[in-house]
CSV table of C-alpha atoms and ligand atoms in Angstrom, one decimal:
chain,number,residue,atom,x,y,z
A,2,ASN,CA,25.0,-22.2,4.6
A,3,LYS,CA,22.6,-20.8,7.1
A,4,THR,CA,19.4,-21.7,8.9
A,5,VAL,CA,16.8,-19.1,8.1
A,6,PHE,CA,14.5,-18.8,10.9
A,7,GLY,CA,11.7,-16.4,11.0
A,8,GLY,CA,11.9,-12.6,11.0
A,9,GLY,CA,10.0,-9.6,11.6
A,10,ASN,CA,7.8,-8.8,14.7
A,11,PRO,CA,7.1,-12.0,16.9
A,12,GLU,CA,4.1,-10.1,18.4
A,13,ALA,CA,2.6,-9.6,14.9
A,14,LYS,CA,-1.1,-10.4,14.2
A,15,ILE,CA,-0.2,-11.2,10.6
A,16,MET,CA,2.3,-14.0,9.8
A,17,PHE,CA,3.5,-14.7,6.2
A,18,VAL,CA,4.7,-18.3,5.3
A,19,GLY,CA,6.9,-18.7,2.2
A,20,GLU,CA,8.4,-22.0,0.6
A,21,ALA,CA,12.0,-22.0,1.5
A,22,PRO,CA,15.1,-19.6,1.5
A,23,GLY,CA,16.6,-18.8,-1.9
A,24,ALA,CA,20.4,-18.2,-2.4
A,25,ASP,CA,20.2,-14.5,-1.0
A,26,GLU,CA,18.3,-15.7,2.2
A,27,ASP,CA,20.8,-18.6,2.6
A,28,ARG,CA,24.0,-16.1,2.4
A,29,ILE,CA,22.1,-13.4,4.7
A,30,GLY,CA,20.2,-15.7,7.1
A,31,GLN,CA,16.9,-13.8,6.9
A,32,PRO,CA,13.8,-14.6,5.0
A,33,PHE,CA,12.7,-13.0,1.8
A,34,VAL,CA,15.7,-10.6,1.3
A,35,GLY,CA,16.4,-11.2,-2.3
A,36,ARG,CA,14.2,-10.1,-5.4
A,37,SER,CA,10.9,-11.9,-4.1
A,38,GLY,CA,11.4,-10.2,-0.6
A,39,HIS,CA,11.9,-6.9,-2.3
A,40,LEU,CA,8.7,-7.3,-4.0
A,41,LEU,CA,7.1,-8.6,-0.9
A,42,ASP,CA,8.4,-5.4,1.1
A,43,LYS,CA,6.6,-3.4,-1.7
A,44,MET,CA,3.3,-5.1,-1.5
A,45,LEU,CA,3.5,-4.7,2.4
A,46,GLN,CA,4.2,-1.1,2.0
A,47,ALA,CA,1.4,-0.6,-0.4
A,48,VAL,CA,-1.2,-1.7,2.5
A,49,GLY,CA,0.7,0.3,5.0
A,50,LEU,CA,2.5,-2.6,6.6
A,51,ASP,CA,6.1,-3.4,6.9
A,52,ARG,CA,8.4,-6.0,8.7
A,53,THR,CA,8.0,-4.4,12.0
A,54,LYS,CA,4.2,-5.2,11.8
A,55,VAL,CA,4.3,-8.8,10.5
A,56,TYR,CA,6.2,-12.0,10.9
A,57,ILE,CA,7.7,-13.7,8.1
A,58,THR,CA,8.9,-17.3,7.9
A,59,ASN,CA,9.1,-20.4,5.5
A,60,VAL,CA,8.0,-24.0,5.3
A,61,LEU,CA,11.8,-25.1,5.2
A,62,PRO,CA,14.3,-23.0,7.1
A,63,TRP,CA,17.0,-24.4,4.6
A,64,ARG,CA,17.5,-23.8,1.0
A,65,PRO,CA,17.0,-26.8,-1.2
A,66,PRO,CA,19.9,-27.2,-3.4
A,67,GLY,CA,19.4,-25.3,-6.7
A,68,ASN,CA,16.4,-23.7,-5.6
A,69,ARG,CA,14.3,-26.9,-6.3
A,70,THR,CA,10.8,-27.2,-5.0
A,71,PRO,CA,11.1,-28.9,-1.4
A,72,THR,CA,10.3,-32.8,-1.6
A,73,ASP,CA,7.5,-34.4,0.5
A,74,GLY,CA,10.0,-35.9,2.8
A,75,GLU,CA,11.8,-32.3,3.5
A,76,ILE,CA,8.2,-30.8,4.1
A,77,ALA,CA,7.4,-33.6,6.4
A,78,VAL,CA,10.7,-33.1,8.5
A,79,CYS,CA,10.3,-29.3,8.8
A,80,LEU,CA,6.4,-29.0,9.2
A,81,PRO,CA,6.4,-29.7,13.0
A,82,PHE,CA,8.9,-26.7,13.4
A,83,LEU,CA,6.7,-24.3,11.4
A,84,LYS,CA,3.6,-25.7,13.4
A,85,ARG,CA,5.4,-24.8,16.6
A,86,GLN,CA,6.3,-21.4,15.2
A,87,ILE,CA,2.6,-20.7,14.6
A,88,ASP,CA,1.8,-21.8,18.3
A,89,LEU,CA,4.5,-19.5,19.6
A,90,ILE,CA,3.7,-16.6,17.4
A,91,ASN,CA,-0.2,-17.0,17.8
A,92,PRO,CA,-1.2,-14.9,14.8
A,93,GLU,CA,-4.7,-13.8,14.0
A,94,VAL,CA,-4.2,-14.4,10.2
A,95,ILE,CA,-1.6,-16.3,8.2
A,96,MET,CA,-0.9,-15.5,4.5
A,97,VAL,CA,0.7,-18.5,2.6
A,98,LEU,CA,2.8,-17.4,-0.3
A,99,GLY,CA,2.6,-20.0,-3.2
A,100,GLY,CA,1.3,-23.3,-3.9
A,101,SER,CA,3.9,-25.4,-2.2
A,102,ALA,CA,3.5,-23.5,1.2
A,103,ALA,CA,-0.3,-23.6,0.8
A,104,ASN,CA,-0.2,-27.4,0.1
A,105,ALA,CA,2.3,-28.0,3.1
A,106,LEU,CA,0.6,-25.9,5.8
A,107,LEU,CA,-3.1,-26.8,4.6
A,108,GLU,CA,-2.2,-30.4,4.1
A,109,ASN,CA,-4.0,-30.5,0.5
A,110,MET,CA,-3.2,-30.9,-2.9
A,111,GLU,CA,-5.2,-28.1,-4.4
A,112,PRO,CA,-3.5,-25.9,-7.2
A,113,ILE,CA,-2.7,-22.2,-5.8
A,114,SER,CA,-5.0,-21.0,-8.7
A,115,ARG,CA,-8.0,-22.6,-6.7
A,116,LEU,CA,-6.8,-21.8,-3.1
A,117,ARG,CA,-5.9,-18.2,-3.6
A,118,GLY,CA,-8.3,-15.4,-2.5
A,119,LYS,CA,-10.5,-17.5,-0.1
A,120,TRP,CA,-10.4,-17.7,3.5
A,121,LEU,CA,-9.3,-21.1,4.7
A,122,GLU,CA,-8.6,-22.6,8.2
A,123,TYR,CA,-5.5,-23.9,9.9
A,124,LYS,CA,-5.9,-25.8,13.3
A,125,LYS,CA,-3.3,-24.9,15.9
A,126,SER,CA,-2.2,-27.7,18.3
A,127,ASP,CA,-4.4,-26.3,21.1
A,128,GLY,CA,-7.5,-26.8,18.8
A,129,GLY,CA,-7.8,-23.0,18.0
A,130,ILE,CA,-8.4,-22.0,14.4
A,131,VAL,CA,-6.3,-19.5,12.5
A,132,ASN,CA,-7.8,-17.9,9.4
A,133,VAL,CA,-5.5,-18.4,6.4
A,134,LEU,CA,-5.4,-16.7,2.9
A,135,ALA,CA,-3.4,-18.2,0.2
A,136,SER,CA,-1.7,-16.1,-2.5
A,137,PHE,CA,0.6,-16.1,-5.2
A,138,HIS,CA,4.2,-16.5,-4.4
A,139,PRO,CA,6.3,-13.0,-5.1
A,140,ALA,CA,8.6,-15.0,-7.4
A,141,TYR,CA,5.6,-16.2,-9.5
A,142,LEU,CA,4.5,-12.6,-9.6
A,143,LEU,CA,7.7,-11.4,-10.8
A,144,ARG,CA,7.5,-13.8,-13.8
A,145,ASN,CA,3.8,-13.1,-14.2
A,146,SER,CA,3.1,-9.6,-13.6
A,147,ALA,CA,-0.4,-9.9,-15.0
A,148,GLN,CA,-1.5,-11.8,-11.8
A,149,LYS,CA,-0.3,-8.8,-9.5
A,150,ALA,CA,-4.0,-7.4,-9.6
A,151,LYS,CA,-5.2,-10.8,-7.9
A,152,ALA,CA,-2.3,-10.6,-5.3
A,153,TRP,CA,-3.4,-7.0,-4.6
A,154,SER,CA,-6.8,-8.0,-3.9
A,155,ASP,CA,-5.6,-10.7,-1.7
A,156,PHE,CA,-3.6,-8.1,0.3
A,157,MET,CA,-6.6,-5.9,0.7
A,158,ARG,CA,-8.5,-8.7,1.9
A,159,LEU,CA,-6.0,-9.5,4.4
A,160,CYS,CA,-5.9,-6.1,5.9
A,161,GLN,CA,-9.7,-5.9,5.9
A,162,LYS,CA,-9.7,-9.0,8.2
A,163,ILE,CA,-7.2,-7.6,10.6
A,164,MET,CA,-9.2,-4.3,10.9
A,165,GLN,CA,-12.6,-6.3,11.4
B,201,URA,N1,11.3,-17.6,-1.5
B,201,URA,C1,10.8,-17.9,-0.4
B,201,URA,O1,9.7,-18.9,-0.4
B,201,URA,N2,11.2,-17.7,0.9
B,201,URA,C2,12.1,-16.8,1.1
B,201,URA,O2,12.6,-16.5,2.2
B,201,URA,C3,12.9,-16.3,0.0
B,201,URA,C4,12.4,-16.6,-1.3
């Protein structure tokens, strides 16, 4: 129903990139406003952040029917818009949420279990490097609460980087 563009502070140093809008986001037109978004807000709050201090977007601005994982073709069509958003927001760090977003932005096929928790690099169109940290998608954490401790350490690492 709606194009879900990014939300939050366009001057932010920290940018979050999710996969695609879900049903709630598609209805409201804002990223991460459903159950996953609620958990994301709580995680942000736990490290002293909120949506006035970060920018949040998705690889796809449209909801894939039935919440299925975006196809390679859909990602290829939408990636230039995400890349342009990164150029315009010019964040100091990016956190990618979930394997699908991590693989899309980093253009690799590594499983999220191997990518998460490590500093990786994204090259902007001007050649500048942005540090990227991958973490689990909040929807995954809602189903696997035992993994929340790892996500917590990822958020701590993110904050340490921004305070350097
Ligand atoms: N999941 C996402 O990846 N993005 C949203 O905006 C909401 C849920």
